[in-house]
Coordinates of C-alpha atoms in Angstrom, one line a residue:
X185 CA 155.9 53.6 132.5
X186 CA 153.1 51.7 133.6
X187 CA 154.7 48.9 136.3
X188 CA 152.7 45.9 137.4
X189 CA 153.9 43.6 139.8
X190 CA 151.7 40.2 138.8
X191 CA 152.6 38.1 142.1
X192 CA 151.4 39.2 145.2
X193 CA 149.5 37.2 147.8
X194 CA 147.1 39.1 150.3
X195 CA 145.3 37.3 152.8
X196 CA 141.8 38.6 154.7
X197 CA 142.7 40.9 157.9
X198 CA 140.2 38.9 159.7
X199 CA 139.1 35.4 159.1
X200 CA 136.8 32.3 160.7
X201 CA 139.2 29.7 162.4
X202 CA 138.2 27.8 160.2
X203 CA 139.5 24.3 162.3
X204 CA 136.8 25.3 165.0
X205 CA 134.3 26.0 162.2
X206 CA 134.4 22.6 160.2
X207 CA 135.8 20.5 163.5
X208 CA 138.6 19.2 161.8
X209 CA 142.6 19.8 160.3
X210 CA 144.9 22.3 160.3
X211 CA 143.4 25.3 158.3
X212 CA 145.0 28.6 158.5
X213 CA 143.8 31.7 160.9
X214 CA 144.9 34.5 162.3
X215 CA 146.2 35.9 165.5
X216 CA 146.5 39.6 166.2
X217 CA 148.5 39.7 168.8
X218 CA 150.3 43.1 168.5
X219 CA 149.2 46.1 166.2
X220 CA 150.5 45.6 163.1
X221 CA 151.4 42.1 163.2
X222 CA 149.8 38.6 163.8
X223 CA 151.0 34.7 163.4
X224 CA 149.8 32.6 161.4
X225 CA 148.1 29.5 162.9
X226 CA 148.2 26.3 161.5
X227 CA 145.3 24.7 163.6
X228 CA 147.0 24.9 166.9
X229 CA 150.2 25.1 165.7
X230 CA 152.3 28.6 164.7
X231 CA 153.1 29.0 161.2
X232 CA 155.1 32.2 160.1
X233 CA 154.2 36.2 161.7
X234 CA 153.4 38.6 159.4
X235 CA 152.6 42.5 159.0
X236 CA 150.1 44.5 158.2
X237 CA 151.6 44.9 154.3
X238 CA 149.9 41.6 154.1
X239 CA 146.2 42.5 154.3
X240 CA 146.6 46.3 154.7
X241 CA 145.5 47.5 151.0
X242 CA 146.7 51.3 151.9
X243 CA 150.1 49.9 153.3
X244 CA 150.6 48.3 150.4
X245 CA 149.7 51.0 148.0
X246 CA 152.2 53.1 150.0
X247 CA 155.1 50.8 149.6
X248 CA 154.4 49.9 146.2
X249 CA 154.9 53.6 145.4
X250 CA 158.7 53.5 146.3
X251 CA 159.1 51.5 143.7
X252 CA 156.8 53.5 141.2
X253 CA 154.2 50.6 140.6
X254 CA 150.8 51.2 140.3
X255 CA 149.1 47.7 140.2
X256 CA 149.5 44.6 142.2
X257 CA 147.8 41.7 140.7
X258 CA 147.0 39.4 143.7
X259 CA 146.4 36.1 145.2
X260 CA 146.0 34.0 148.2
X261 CA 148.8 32.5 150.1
X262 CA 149.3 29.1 148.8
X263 CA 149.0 27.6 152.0
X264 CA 145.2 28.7 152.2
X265 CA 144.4 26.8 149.1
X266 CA 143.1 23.9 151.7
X267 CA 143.1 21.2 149.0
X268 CA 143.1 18.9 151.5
X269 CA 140.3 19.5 152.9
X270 CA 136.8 18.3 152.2
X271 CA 135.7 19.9 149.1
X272 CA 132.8 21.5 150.6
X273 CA 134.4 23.1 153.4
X274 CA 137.2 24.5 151.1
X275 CA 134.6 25.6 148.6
X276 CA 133.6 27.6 151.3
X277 CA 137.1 28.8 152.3
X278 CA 137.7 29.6 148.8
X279 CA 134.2 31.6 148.2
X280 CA 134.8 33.8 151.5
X281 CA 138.9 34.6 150.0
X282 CA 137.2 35.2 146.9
X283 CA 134.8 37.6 148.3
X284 CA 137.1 39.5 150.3
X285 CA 140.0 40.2 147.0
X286 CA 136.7 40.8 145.0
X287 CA 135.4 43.8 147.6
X288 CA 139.1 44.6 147.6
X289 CA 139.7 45.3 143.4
X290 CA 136.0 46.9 143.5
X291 CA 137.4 49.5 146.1
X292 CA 140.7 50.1 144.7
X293 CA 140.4 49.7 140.8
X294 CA 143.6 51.3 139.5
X295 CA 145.6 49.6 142.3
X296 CA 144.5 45.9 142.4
X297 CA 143.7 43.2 140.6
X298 CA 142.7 39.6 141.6
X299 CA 143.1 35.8 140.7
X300 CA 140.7 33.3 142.9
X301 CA 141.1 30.2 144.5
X302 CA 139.2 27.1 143.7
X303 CA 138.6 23.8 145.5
X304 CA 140.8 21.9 142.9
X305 CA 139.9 18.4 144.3
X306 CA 136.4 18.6 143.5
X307 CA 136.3 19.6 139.5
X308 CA 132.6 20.6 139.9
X309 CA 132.8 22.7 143.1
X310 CA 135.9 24.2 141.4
X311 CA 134.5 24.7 138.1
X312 CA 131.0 26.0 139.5
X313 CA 133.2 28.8 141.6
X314 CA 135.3 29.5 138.3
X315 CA 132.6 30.6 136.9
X316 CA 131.4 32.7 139.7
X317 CA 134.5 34.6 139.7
X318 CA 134.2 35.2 136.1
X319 CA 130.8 37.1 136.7
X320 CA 132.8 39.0 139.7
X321 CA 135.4 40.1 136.9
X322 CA 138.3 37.9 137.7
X323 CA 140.4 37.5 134.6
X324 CA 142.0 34.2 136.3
X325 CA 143.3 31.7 138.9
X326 CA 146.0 30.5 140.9
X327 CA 146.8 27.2 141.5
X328 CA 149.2 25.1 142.7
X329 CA 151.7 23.0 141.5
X330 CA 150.1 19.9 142.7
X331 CA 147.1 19.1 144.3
X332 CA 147.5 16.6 147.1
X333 CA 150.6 15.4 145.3
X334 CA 148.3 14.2 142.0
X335 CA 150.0 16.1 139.3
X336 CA 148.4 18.4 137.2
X337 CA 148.0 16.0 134.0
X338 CA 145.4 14.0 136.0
X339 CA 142.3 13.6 133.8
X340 CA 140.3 14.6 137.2
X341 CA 141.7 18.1 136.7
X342 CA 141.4 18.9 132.9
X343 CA 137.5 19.6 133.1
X344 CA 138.9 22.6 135.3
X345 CA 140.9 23.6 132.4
X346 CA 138.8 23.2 129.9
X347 CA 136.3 25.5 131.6
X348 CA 139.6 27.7 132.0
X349 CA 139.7 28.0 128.2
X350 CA 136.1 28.3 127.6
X351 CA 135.8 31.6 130.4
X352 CA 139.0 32.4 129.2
X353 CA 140.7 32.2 132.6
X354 CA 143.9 33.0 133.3
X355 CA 145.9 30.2 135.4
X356 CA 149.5 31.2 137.3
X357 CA 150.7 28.1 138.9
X358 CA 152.5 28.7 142.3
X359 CA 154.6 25.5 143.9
X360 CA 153.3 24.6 147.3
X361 CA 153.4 21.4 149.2
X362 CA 156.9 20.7 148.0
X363 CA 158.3 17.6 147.4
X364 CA 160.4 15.7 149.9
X365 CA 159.4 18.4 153.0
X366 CA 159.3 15.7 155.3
X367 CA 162.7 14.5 154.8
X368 CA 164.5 18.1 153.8
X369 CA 163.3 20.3 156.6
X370 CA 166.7 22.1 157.4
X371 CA 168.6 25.1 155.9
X372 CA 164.9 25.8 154.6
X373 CA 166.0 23.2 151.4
X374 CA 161.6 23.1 150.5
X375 CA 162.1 27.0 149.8
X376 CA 165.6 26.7 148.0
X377 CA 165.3 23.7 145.9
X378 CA 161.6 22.1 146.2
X379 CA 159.8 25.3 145.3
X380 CA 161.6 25.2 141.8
X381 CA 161.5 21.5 141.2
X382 CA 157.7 22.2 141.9
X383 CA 157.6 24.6 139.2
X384 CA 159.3 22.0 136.5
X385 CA 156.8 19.4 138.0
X386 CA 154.0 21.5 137.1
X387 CA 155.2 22.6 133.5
X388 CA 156.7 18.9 132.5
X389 CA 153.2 17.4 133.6
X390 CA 151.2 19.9 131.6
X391 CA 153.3 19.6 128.5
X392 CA 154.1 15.8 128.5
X393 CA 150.1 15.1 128.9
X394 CA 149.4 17.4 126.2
X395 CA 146.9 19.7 127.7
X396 CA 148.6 22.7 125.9
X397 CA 147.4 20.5 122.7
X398 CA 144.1 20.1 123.3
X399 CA 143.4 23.5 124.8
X400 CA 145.5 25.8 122.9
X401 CA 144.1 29.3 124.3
X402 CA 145.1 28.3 127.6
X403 CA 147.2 31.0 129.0
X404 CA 149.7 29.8 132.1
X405 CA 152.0 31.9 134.1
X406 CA 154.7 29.8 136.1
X407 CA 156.5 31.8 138.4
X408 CA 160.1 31.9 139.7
X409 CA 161.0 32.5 136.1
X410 CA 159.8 28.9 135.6
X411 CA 161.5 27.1 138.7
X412 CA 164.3 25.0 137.6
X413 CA 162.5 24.3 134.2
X414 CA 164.3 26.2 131.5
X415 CA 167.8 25.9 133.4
X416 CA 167.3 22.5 133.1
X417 CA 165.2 22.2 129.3
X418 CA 168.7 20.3 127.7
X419 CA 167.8 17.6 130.3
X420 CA 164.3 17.3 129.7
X421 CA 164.4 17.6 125.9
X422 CA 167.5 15.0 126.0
X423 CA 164.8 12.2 127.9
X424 CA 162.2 13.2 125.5
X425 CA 164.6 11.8 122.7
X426 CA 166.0 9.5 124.4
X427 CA 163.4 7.9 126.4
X428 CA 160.3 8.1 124.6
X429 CA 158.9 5.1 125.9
X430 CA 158.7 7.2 129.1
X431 CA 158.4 10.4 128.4
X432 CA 156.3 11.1 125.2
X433 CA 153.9 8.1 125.7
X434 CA 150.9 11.2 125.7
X435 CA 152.4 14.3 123.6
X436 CA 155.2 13.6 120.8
X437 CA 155.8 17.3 120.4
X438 CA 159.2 18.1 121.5
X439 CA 159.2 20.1 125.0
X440 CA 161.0 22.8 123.8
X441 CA 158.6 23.7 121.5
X442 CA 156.3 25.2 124.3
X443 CA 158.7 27.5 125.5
X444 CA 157.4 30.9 124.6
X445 CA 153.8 29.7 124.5
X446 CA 153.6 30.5 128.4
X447 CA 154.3 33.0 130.7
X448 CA 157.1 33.0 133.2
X449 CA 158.0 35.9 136.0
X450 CA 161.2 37.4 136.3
X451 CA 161.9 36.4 139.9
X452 CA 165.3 35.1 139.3
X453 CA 167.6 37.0 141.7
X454 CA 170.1 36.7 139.3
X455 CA 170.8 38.9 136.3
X456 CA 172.7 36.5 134.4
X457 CA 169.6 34.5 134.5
X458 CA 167.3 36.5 133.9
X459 CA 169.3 37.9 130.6
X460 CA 168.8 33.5 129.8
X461 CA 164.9 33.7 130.8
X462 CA 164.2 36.8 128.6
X463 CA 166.6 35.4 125.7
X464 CA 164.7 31.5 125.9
X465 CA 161.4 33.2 126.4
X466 CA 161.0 36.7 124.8
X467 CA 160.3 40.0 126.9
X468 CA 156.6 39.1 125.7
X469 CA 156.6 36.2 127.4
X470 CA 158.1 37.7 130.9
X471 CA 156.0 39.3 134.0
X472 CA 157.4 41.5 136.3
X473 CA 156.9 39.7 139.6
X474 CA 157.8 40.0 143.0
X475 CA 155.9 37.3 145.8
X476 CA 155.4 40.6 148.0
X477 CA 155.5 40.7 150.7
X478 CA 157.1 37.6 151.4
X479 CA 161.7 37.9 152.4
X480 CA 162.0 35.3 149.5
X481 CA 160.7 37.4 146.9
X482 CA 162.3 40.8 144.9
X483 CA 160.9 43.0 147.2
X484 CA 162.4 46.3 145.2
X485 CA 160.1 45.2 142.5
X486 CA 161.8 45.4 139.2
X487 CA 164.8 47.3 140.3
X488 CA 167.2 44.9 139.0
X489 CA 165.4 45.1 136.1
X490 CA 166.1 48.6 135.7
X491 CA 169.6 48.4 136.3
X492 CA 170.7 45.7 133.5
X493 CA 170.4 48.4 130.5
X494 CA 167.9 46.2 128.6
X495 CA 165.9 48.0 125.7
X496 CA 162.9 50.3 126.4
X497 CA 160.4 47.5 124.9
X498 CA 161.9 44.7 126.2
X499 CA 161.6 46.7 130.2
X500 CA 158.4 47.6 128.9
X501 CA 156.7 44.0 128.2
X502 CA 158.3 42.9 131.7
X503 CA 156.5 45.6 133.6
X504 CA 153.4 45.7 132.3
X505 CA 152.6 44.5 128.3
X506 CA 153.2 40.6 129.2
X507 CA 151.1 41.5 132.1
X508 CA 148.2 42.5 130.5
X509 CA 148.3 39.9 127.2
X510 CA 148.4 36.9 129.5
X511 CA 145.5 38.1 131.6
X512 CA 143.8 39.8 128.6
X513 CA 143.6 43.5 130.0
X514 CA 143.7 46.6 128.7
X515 CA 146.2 49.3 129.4
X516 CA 144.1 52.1 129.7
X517 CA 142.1 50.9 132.5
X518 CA 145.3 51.3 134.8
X519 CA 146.5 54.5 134.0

């Protein structure tokens, strides 16, 4: 069976310092200082060490085929989305990480596949690279869950999704820059329990402004299975009805109405859940995702899956049917 693992992040092996380059802020670079592995610099300041199954596309392959999966959709690291910065100098951040996972799926076909980055505080510079990275075959984008804290309903972003729609772009929304860091920094609580408010952030702001209205052929992956939203849709239907002054002052269509009309991965950790995710969503409607290479993520890649005795289909639409629908694929290409 054809297994696709849709969330991956892969960063350049080598890379400008990009704080030297532009003279200003904390941008992300790289420091080999032992074969194999290298920190992460956050301007002068270290970040998080990684291995070579970060940038290495044969390492990568090679694990990936312990775990019989062919294809890794990936994306940048969230923190090297830069949004931030001046929109010109992460237009030119985003071009050069663009560039690199372009060269990248053009040398390994059957093995990768790639969403960009954009400069999502400037909707021109972002919209001009979308379309870019439609002519270098990109079937989407990744995004983050806020951008400099602005939600996503902002009108500044919905030209961005408009020209989503029109290229027909795929968008998966990743949480980064969570909520309340600054005063949760211990037992790693941003991870734990901002990363999936972050999610529900995302998703509430999209449906409540009714961009899902307007632009109907949108096609959103949220991953974590969603973050907290669909363990927590009886609370946000229950304000929708019983706050409407606050809640449905921009859509009057019922939030749980739009469940099944996204995407969601199956990173749950938790088989009970996932059984809830797949039953609330449809198999149709679930990825198989992992966050490789990353200790937070389901780094056996589907093997829970396999072991919760789930029909053929339904382990069939996680691994590789949803997969392809949402970012409008075809099968044969990867086999």
């Amino acid at each position: 069976m054809l297994k696709i693992d849709m969330h991956t992040h892969i960063i350049p092996e080598i890379m400008p310092n990009w704080t030297e380059k532009f003279g200003y802020g904390d941008f992300i670079y790289l420091q080999h200082h032992t074969k194999g592995v290298a920190k992460m610099m956050k301007g002068n300041q270290f970040f998080r060490e990684i291995q070579a199954n970060c940038w290495d596309p044969q390492i990568r392959i090679d694990e990936y085929q312990q775990f019989k999966t062919q294809v890794q959709v990936v994306c940048t690291i969230p923190v090297m989305f830069s949004y931030w910065a001046k929109p010109d100098d992460c237009y030119d951040l985003s071009r050069f990480l663009n560039d690199h996972m372009a060269a990248l799926v053009e040398a390994y076909p059957k093995n990768y596949i790639g969403l960009a980055t954009i400069p999502m505080q400037d909707a021109d510079l972002a919209i001009e690279e979308l379309e870019r990275c439609k002519k270098l075959g990109f079937p989407g984008i990744q995004i983050g869950s806020n951008i400099n804290n602005e939600n996503l309903s902002e009108d500044r972003f919905y030209p961005i999704f408009e020209a989503c729609q029109a290229l027909d772009m795929a968008i998966m929304v990743h949480p980064w820059n969570m909520m309340g860091m600054e005063s949760m920094p211990k037992y790693w609580l941003p991870w734990l329990v901002g990363m999936p408010a972050e999610t529900s952030r995302a998703i509430c702001s999209i449906i409540f402004s009714g961009i899902m209205e307007k632009l109907p052929n949108l096609r959103f992956n949220f991953v974590h299975a969603s973050g907290s939203f669909l363990a927590t849709i009886g609370r946000i239907e229950h304000g929708f009805h019983c706050r409407p002054d606050l809640v449905a002052i921009d859509n009057n269509i019922n939030p749980r109405n739009y469940i099944g009309k996204f995407w969601v991965d199956c990173i749950t950790h938790d088989k009970k859940m996932l059984e809830y995710v797949l039953e609330t969503q449809g198999s149709n409607r679930v990825t198989l995702g992992s966050d490789y290479p990353f200790p937070l993520g389901d780094l056996e890649i589907g093997k829970f899956v396999e072991e919760m005795n789930l029909p053929a289909e339904e382990v069939e639409n996680i691994f590789c049917n949803s997969t392809l629908e949402w970012l409008n694929l075809e099968k044969k290409d990867y086999i």
